[in-house]
Amino acid sequence: MPFISKDWRSPGEEWVKTEEGWEKKKILMCGRQRTSNMEDTNSRCQALQEFNQELRLSTIANRWLREEEEEDKENMITDTDSFTREYQSCDERQRVNDMSVQPHCHITIKCTREIAGFNGLSDALKRLDFRSAVRDVRRFNYICKLLDLLVSSQKVAALSGCAQKVLFNMLEEVAYQVSSSQQNIHLLRGLLSQLRLMREDCSSCWGRPLGSTTLWERHLSTINRILNIAARIQINEPGDDVFPKLQNLPEECVREILLRLADHRDLESSAGAGSEVIRNLVYGEQRLWRELAQFHFTNAQIATVLAVIESEDDEAEKAALESSSRSSVRFYGRVGNRIVKSNPRSSEPDWQRVYHKLRRSVGLREEYAEMLQLCRNCRCLFWKSSGHPCIIDQDPAFLEKLEDVDKDSLHVPIPPHAFLKFFSL
C-alpha cells in the first residue's frame, strides 16, 4: 500500500501488512528479508536438484530406447546440469546480496538547525532485528537486560502502541527460546515476576494503564501466553547413560568451570546443588572470589575497600578488648600504649567479604558476549558481528583521513541503559 505524501519535501512511505500490523517496507528490509530470501533460494535449488535427479533415474531406466534418443536424453541432462549450475551461481550472487542487508539504525544524537528529529524505539527495535536476535546466544543476555529495564521500571505505559507490541513480542520470543533451549531460566523468572505485577495492575479497578483498551487486552492475552509457556517448562536431567556428569569430574576441572562464572548467585547456587566438592571450592577457597572481584572491579577500588575493611577490623578489635574481662589476657597483651594480638590475622583477606562490599557500593560490571555499537562517523547503531553500511566505505577522501586512526576507536559500545537514553527513557 503506497502512500504518497502531499508535502513536496517527503517522498512518502510504502507500507506492508504483516502479522503484527502495517509496517514500513524499508524497516522490513533490515534483517528479515535476507532470511526469507535465503529460504526461498534454498527451496528453489532443492527443487531443481530433485528434478535433475528424477531425470537421471528416468534415463537409466529407459536404456531400451534407440541410441539417438539416448543421445538426446544425455544432451537434455547436460543442458539441465548447466542450467542448474547457472541457477545456483545466480542464487549464490543473490545470497551474497541478501547477506549485505545488515540490521542497523541511524539515530539523532543532537538536534541542530540542519538536523531536527527524534528517535523512535519501535523503529530502532525493528531495524536492529531484536526479535530474531533473541535466538542468538551472544545477544540473548543483552536483550534480556534491556527488557528488564523496560518492564521493571514501569516504563511500558509510557511507550507508544507500536513499541509496546514489539516489546511483548520480544518477551514471548524469549519465553519460547528459554523453553526450547532450557537455559537462562533465571532471566525468564525475573521477567515473569514483573509481568505478573503488570497483569495485577491492569486487572485492578483503579489505576488502569493509559492507552487503547483493545491494545491492552491483546497485551494481557500475550502475558497469559508467556506465563503458560513458562509453566510448561520442565528441566530434563541427563540420563544415566550420559557420562561423565559434573560430579564425576575431577576437582581441577570443576574449579576451572566455576572460574568461568561471572555472577555470585551462580556460585552460591552451585554450592547448594549438593556436591561436596563444589561446596568446598566455593566456600573453602579464596581464589574464586578473588578472581571474581578482580573481574568486576578495578585495582584502585579493591585497594580502597581493603583499607576500609582493615580499619573496621582494628576498631572491632579495640572495642572487643575494652569490653572483655581480665580472663582475655591470654589472647591479647599490651606493650606500652600499643595493643598486640598474640594470634594475628592471616595476610590473605576475605575476598568474599571484599566482593560483596564492592557489589553493594559500586555495582557489578556489565559484560555481554555482544553489544550494540555506535559508529562515530555515521551515527549508526549496529551489532558488532553484523557490521553496518558506513560512510567510510563510500567516501575515498574521508577514508584517507582515517588511515592512521584505530578503527576500533570509531565504534563505541552501547550498554542497555545507554541505549534507552537515546529515546529519553
PDB file of N, CA, C and O in Angstrom, residues 105-110 119 128 142 371-384 388 390 407-415 418-419 422:
ATOM      1  N   CYS A 105      20.573   1.035  12.422  1.00  0.00           N
ATOM      2  CA  CYS A 105      19.600   2.086  12.689  1.00  0.00           C
ATOM      3  C   CYS A 105      20.338   3.398  12.886  1.00  0.00           C
ATOM      4  O   CYS A 105      21.197   3.505  13.781  1.00  0.00           O
ATOM      5  N   HIS A 106      20.051   4.379  12.066  1.00  0.00           N
ATOM      6  CA  HIS A 106      20.606   5.717  12.223  1.00  0.00           C
ATOM      7  C   HIS A 106      19.796   6.481  13.270  1.00  0.00           C
ATOM      8  O   HIS A 106      18.566   6.461  13.243  1.00  0.00           O
ATOM      9  N   ILE A 107      20.495   7.130  14.168  1.00  0.00           N
ATOM     10  CA  ILE A 107      19.826   7.852  15.249  1.00  0.00           C
ATOM     11  C   ILE A 107      20.268   9.304  15.239  1.00  0.00           C
ATOM     12  O   ILE A 107      21.318   9.657  14.682  1.00  0.00           O
ATOM     13  N   THR A 108      19.467  10.148  15.856  1.00  0.00           N
ATOM     14  CA  THR A 108      19.767  11.565  16.007  1.00  0.00           C
ATOM     15  C   THR A 108      20.275  11.797  17.424  1.00  0.00           C
ATOM     16  O   THR A 108      19.514  11.669  18.392  1.00  0.00           O
ATOM     17  N   ILE A 109      21.551  12.083  17.549  1.00  0.00           N
ATOM     18  CA  ILE A 109      22.147  12.291  18.870  1.00  0.00           C
ATOM     19  C   ILE A 109      21.869  13.698  19.378  1.00  0.00           C
ATOM     20  O   ILE A 109      21.557  13.904  20.553  1.00  0.00           O
ATOM     21  N   LYS A 110      21.956  14.683  18.491  1.00  0.00           N
ATOM     22  CA  LYS A 110      21.751  16.069  18.892  1.00  0.00           C
ATOM     23  C   LYS A 110      21.019  16.792  17.775  1.00  0.00           C
ATOM     24  O   LYS A 110      21.425  16.728  16.613  1.00  0.00           O
ATOM     25  N   ASN A 119      14.105   9.981  17.838  1.00  0.00           N
ATOM     26  CA  ASN A 119      14.362   8.561  17.665  1.00  0.00           C
ATOM     27  C   ASN A 119      13.153   7.773  18.160  1.00  0.00           C
ATOM     28  O   ASN A 119      12.671   7.987  19.272  1.00  0.00           O
ATOM     29  N   LEU A 128      17.029  -3.039  14.027  1.00  0.00           N
ATOM     30  CA  LEU A 128      18.122  -3.834  14.576  1.00  0.00           C
ATOM     31  C   LEU A 128      17.757  -5.309  14.726  1.00  0.00           C
ATOM     32  O   LEU A 128      18.589  -6.091  15.197  1.00  0.00           O
ATOM     33  N   TYR A 142      22.003  -9.545  26.538  1.00  0.00           N
ATOM     34  CA  TYR A 142      21.854  -8.106  26.288  1.00  0.00           C
ATOM     35  C   TYR A 142      20.372  -7.742  26.135  1.00  0.00           C
ATOM     36  O   TYR A 142      19.894  -6.761  26.716  1.00  0.00           O
ATOM     37  N   MET A 371      27.497  -6.613  22.120  1.00  0.00           N
ATOM     38  CA  MET A 371      26.751  -5.405  22.452  1.00  0.00           C
ATOM     39  C   MET A 371      26.504  -4.602  21.191  1.00  0.00           C
ATOM     40  O   MET A 371      27.168  -4.800  20.161  1.00  0.00           O
ATOM     41  N   LEU A 372      25.556  -3.698  21.292  1.00  0.00           N
ATOM     42  CA  LEU A 372      25.352  -2.731  20.221  1.00  0.00           C
ATOM     43  C   LEU A 372      26.525  -1.764  20.169  1.00  0.00           C
ATOM     44  O   LEU A 372      27.093  -1.403  21.197  1.00  0.00           O
ATOM     45  N   GLN A 373      26.873  -1.345  18.965  1.00  0.00           N
ATOM     46  CA  GLN A 373      27.968  -0.411  18.751  1.00  0.00           C
ATOM     47  C   GLN A 373      27.418   0.848  18.082  1.00  0.00           C
ATOM     48  O   GLN A 373      26.484   0.782  17.282  1.00  0.00           O
ATOM     49  N   LEU A 374      28.011   1.984  18.433  1.00  0.00           N
ATOM     50  CA  LEU A 374      27.656   3.261  17.822  1.00  0.00           C
ATOM     51  C   LEU A 374      28.823   3.751  16.985  1.00  0.00           C
ATOM     52  O   LEU A 374      29.940   3.911  17.492  1.00  0.00           O
ATOM     53  N   CYS A 375      28.588   3.953  15.696  1.00  0.00           N
ATOM     54  CA  CYS A 375      29.621   4.466  14.797  1.00  0.00           C
ATOM     55  C   CYS A 375      29.697   5.988  14.936  1.00  0.00           C
ATOM     56  O   CYS A 375      28.673   6.686  14.809  1.00  0.00           O
ATOM     57  N   ARG A 376      30.872   6.504  15.197  1.00  0.00           N
ATOM     58  CA  ARG A 376      31.039   7.942  15.359  1.00  0.00           C
ATOM     59  C   ARG A 376      30.965   8.690  14.041  1.00  0.00           C
ATOM     60  O   ARG A 376      30.768   9.912  14.029  1.00  0.00           O
ATOM     61  N   ASN A 377      31.119   8.009  12.937  1.00  0.00           N
ATOM     62  CA  ASN A 377      31.112   8.682  11.638  1.00  0.00           C
ATOM     63  C   ASN A 377      29.692   8.912  11.120  1.00  0.00           C
ATOM     64  O   ASN A 377      29.327  10.028  10.754  1.00  0.00           O
ATOM     65  N   CYS A 378      28.903   7.848  11.110  1.00  0.00           N
ATOM     66  CA  CYS A 378      27.565   7.949  10.507  1.00  0.00           C
ATOM     67  C   CYS A 378      26.445   7.932  11.534  1.00  0.00           C
ATOM     68  O   CYS A 378      25.275   7.911  11.150  1.00  0.00           O
ATOM     69  N   ARG A 379      26.783   7.930  12.837  1.00  0.00           N
ATOM     70  CA  ARG A 379      25.776   7.920  13.901  1.00  0.00           C
ATOM     71  C   ARG A 379      24.794   6.766  13.702  1.00  0.00           C
ATOM     72  O   ARG A 379      23.578   6.955  13.643  1.00  0.00           O
ATOM     73  N   CYS A 380      25.353   5.591  13.602  1.00  0.00           N
ATOM     74  CA  CYS A 380      24.566   4.410  13.285  1.00  0.00           C
ATOM     75  C   CYS A 380      24.753   3.376  14.388  1.00  0.00           C
ATOM     76  O   CYS A 380      25.881   3.117  14.817  1.00  0.00           O
ATOM     77  N   LEU A 381      23.653   2.796  14.851  1.00  0.00           N
ATOM     78  CA  LEU A 381      23.689   1.687  15.795  1.00  0.00           C
ATOM     79  C   LEU A 381      23.679   0.375  15.020  1.00  0.00           C
ATOM     80  O   LEU A 381      22.905   0.212  14.065  1.00  0.00           O
ATOM     81  N   PHE A 382      24.500  -0.576  15.445  1.00  0.00           N
ATOM     82  CA  PHE A 382      24.600  -1.849  14.738  1.00  0.00           C
ATOM     83  C   PHE A 382      25.143  -2.907  15.687  1.00  0.00           C
ATOM     84  O   PHE A 382      25.730  -2.593  16.734  1.00  0.00           O
ATOM     85  N   TRP A 383      24.937  -4.165  15.317  1.00  0.00           N
ATOM     86  CA  TRP A 383      25.527  -5.277  16.041  1.00  0.00           C
ATOM     87  C   TRP A 383      26.965  -5.482  15.568  1.00  0.00           C
ATOM     88  O   TRP A 383      27.242  -5.415  14.365  1.00  0.00           O
ATOM     89  N   LYS A 384      27.839  -5.741  16.494  1.00  0.00           N
ATOM     90  CA  LYS A 384      29.266  -5.797  16.159  1.00  0.00           C
ATOM     91  C   LYS A 384      29.572  -6.917  15.174  1.00  0.00           C
ATOM     92  O   LYS A 384      30.397  -6.754  14.273  1.00  0.00           O
ATOM     93  N   HIS A 388      27.860  -2.698   9.565  1.00  0.00           N
ATOM     94  CA  HIS A 388      26.878  -1.722   9.105  1.00  0.00           C
ATOM     95  C   HIS A 388      27.409  -1.026   7.861  1.00  0.00           C
ATOM     96  O   HIS A 388      28.621  -0.953   7.637  1.00  0.00           O
ATOM     97  N   CYS A 390      28.710   1.861   6.415  1.00  0.00           N
ATOM     98  CA  CYS A 390      29.243   3.121   6.948  1.00  0.00           C
ATOM     99  C   CYS A 390      29.637   4.053   5.806  1.00  0.00           C
ATOM    100  O   CYS A 390      29.854   3.638   4.658  1.00  0.00           O
ATOM    101  N   LYS A 407      40.677   1.794  13.975  1.00  0.00           N
ATOM    102  CA  LYS A 407      39.286   1.582  13.575  1.00  0.00           C
ATOM    103  C   LYS A 407      38.398   1.201  14.764  1.00  0.00           C
ATOM    104  O   LYS A 407      37.207   1.504  14.780  1.00  0.00           O
ATOM    105  N   ASP A 408      38.968   0.537  15.767  1.00  0.00           N
ATOM    106  CA  ASP A 408      38.157   0.149  16.919  1.00  0.00           C
ATOM    107  C   ASP A 408      37.703   1.355  17.733  1.00  0.00           C
ATOM    108  O   ASP A 408      36.663   1.307  18.401  1.00  0.00           O
ATOM    109  N   SER A 409      38.486   2.440  17.694  1.00  0.00           N
ATOM    110  CA  SER A 409      38.100   3.631  18.460  1.00  0.00           C
ATOM    111  C   SER A 409      36.922   4.365  17.828  1.00  0.00           C
ATOM    112  O   SER A 409      36.312   5.226  18.471  1.00  0.00           O
ATOM    113  N   LEU A 410      36.593   4.043  16.579  1.00  0.00           N
ATOM    114  CA  LEU A 410      35.456   4.688  15.915  1.00  0.00           C
ATOM    115  C   LEU A 410      34.123   4.088  16.324  1.00  0.00           C
ATOM    116  O   LEU A 410      33.079   4.668  16.043  1.00  0.00           O
ATOM    117  N   HIS A 411      34.150   2.946  16.986  1.00  0.00           N
ATOM    118  CA  HIS A 411      32.933   2.266  17.398  1.00  0.00           C
ATOM    119  C   HIS A 411      32.856   2.280  18.917  1.00  0.00           C
ATOM    120  O   HIS A 411      33.756   1.799  19.599  1.00  0.00           O
ATOM    121  N   VAL A 412      31.769   2.818  19.438  1.00  0.00           N
ATOM    122  CA  VAL A 412      31.577   2.954  20.882  1.00  0.00           C
ATOM    123  C   VAL A 412      30.564   1.909  21.336  1.00  0.00           C
ATOM    124  O   VAL A 412      29.451   1.854  20.791  1.00  0.00           O
ATOM    125  N   PRO A 413      30.907   1.066  22.311  1.00  0.00           N
ATOM    126  CA  PRO A 413      29.912   0.097  22.818  1.00  0.00           C
ATOM    127  C   PRO A 413      28.802   0.793  23.587  1.00  0.00           C
ATOM    128  O   PRO A 413      29.036   1.720  24.365  1.00  0.00           O
ATOM    129  N   ILE A 414      27.582   0.337  23.370  1.00  0.00           N
ATOM    130  CA  ILE A 414      26.397   0.945  23.978  1.00  0.00           C
ATOM    131  C   ILE A 414      25.736  -0.095  24.888  1.00  0.00           C
ATOM    132  O   ILE A 414      25.138  -1.060  24.394  1.00  0.00           O
ATOM    133  N   PRO A 415      25.817   0.063  26.217  1.00  0.00           N
ATOM    134  CA  PRO A 415      25.101  -0.849  27.122  1.00  0.00           C
ATOM    135  C   PRO A 415      23.607  -0.605  27.067  1.00  0.00           C
ATOM    136  O   PRO A 415      23.143   0.391  26.490  1.00  0.00           O
ATOM    137  N   ALA A 418      22.331   2.848  28.328  1.00  0.00           N
ATOM    138  CA  ALA A 418      22.691   3.932  27.412  1.00  0.00           C
ATOM    139  C   ALA A 418      21.845   3.884  26.143  1.00  0.00           C
ATOM    140  O   ALA A 418      21.552   4.931  25.546  1.00  0.00           O
ATOM    141  N   PHE A 419      21.438   2.698  25.718  1.00  0.00           N
ATOM    142  CA  PHE A 419      20.584   2.584  24.536  1.00  0.00           C
ATOM    143  C   PHE A 419      19.225   3.248  24.773  1.00  0.00           C
ATOM    144  O   PHE A 419      18.678   3.912  23.883  1.00  0.00           O
ATOM    145  N   PHE A 422      18.828   7.178  24.336  1.00  0.00           N
ATOM    146  CA  PHE A 422      18.613   7.757  23.017  1.00  0.00           C
ATOM    147  C   PHE A 422      17.132   8.067  22.766  1.00  0.00           C
ATOM    148  O   PHE A 422      16.804   8.867  21.897  1.00  0.00           O
TER     149      PHE A 422
END
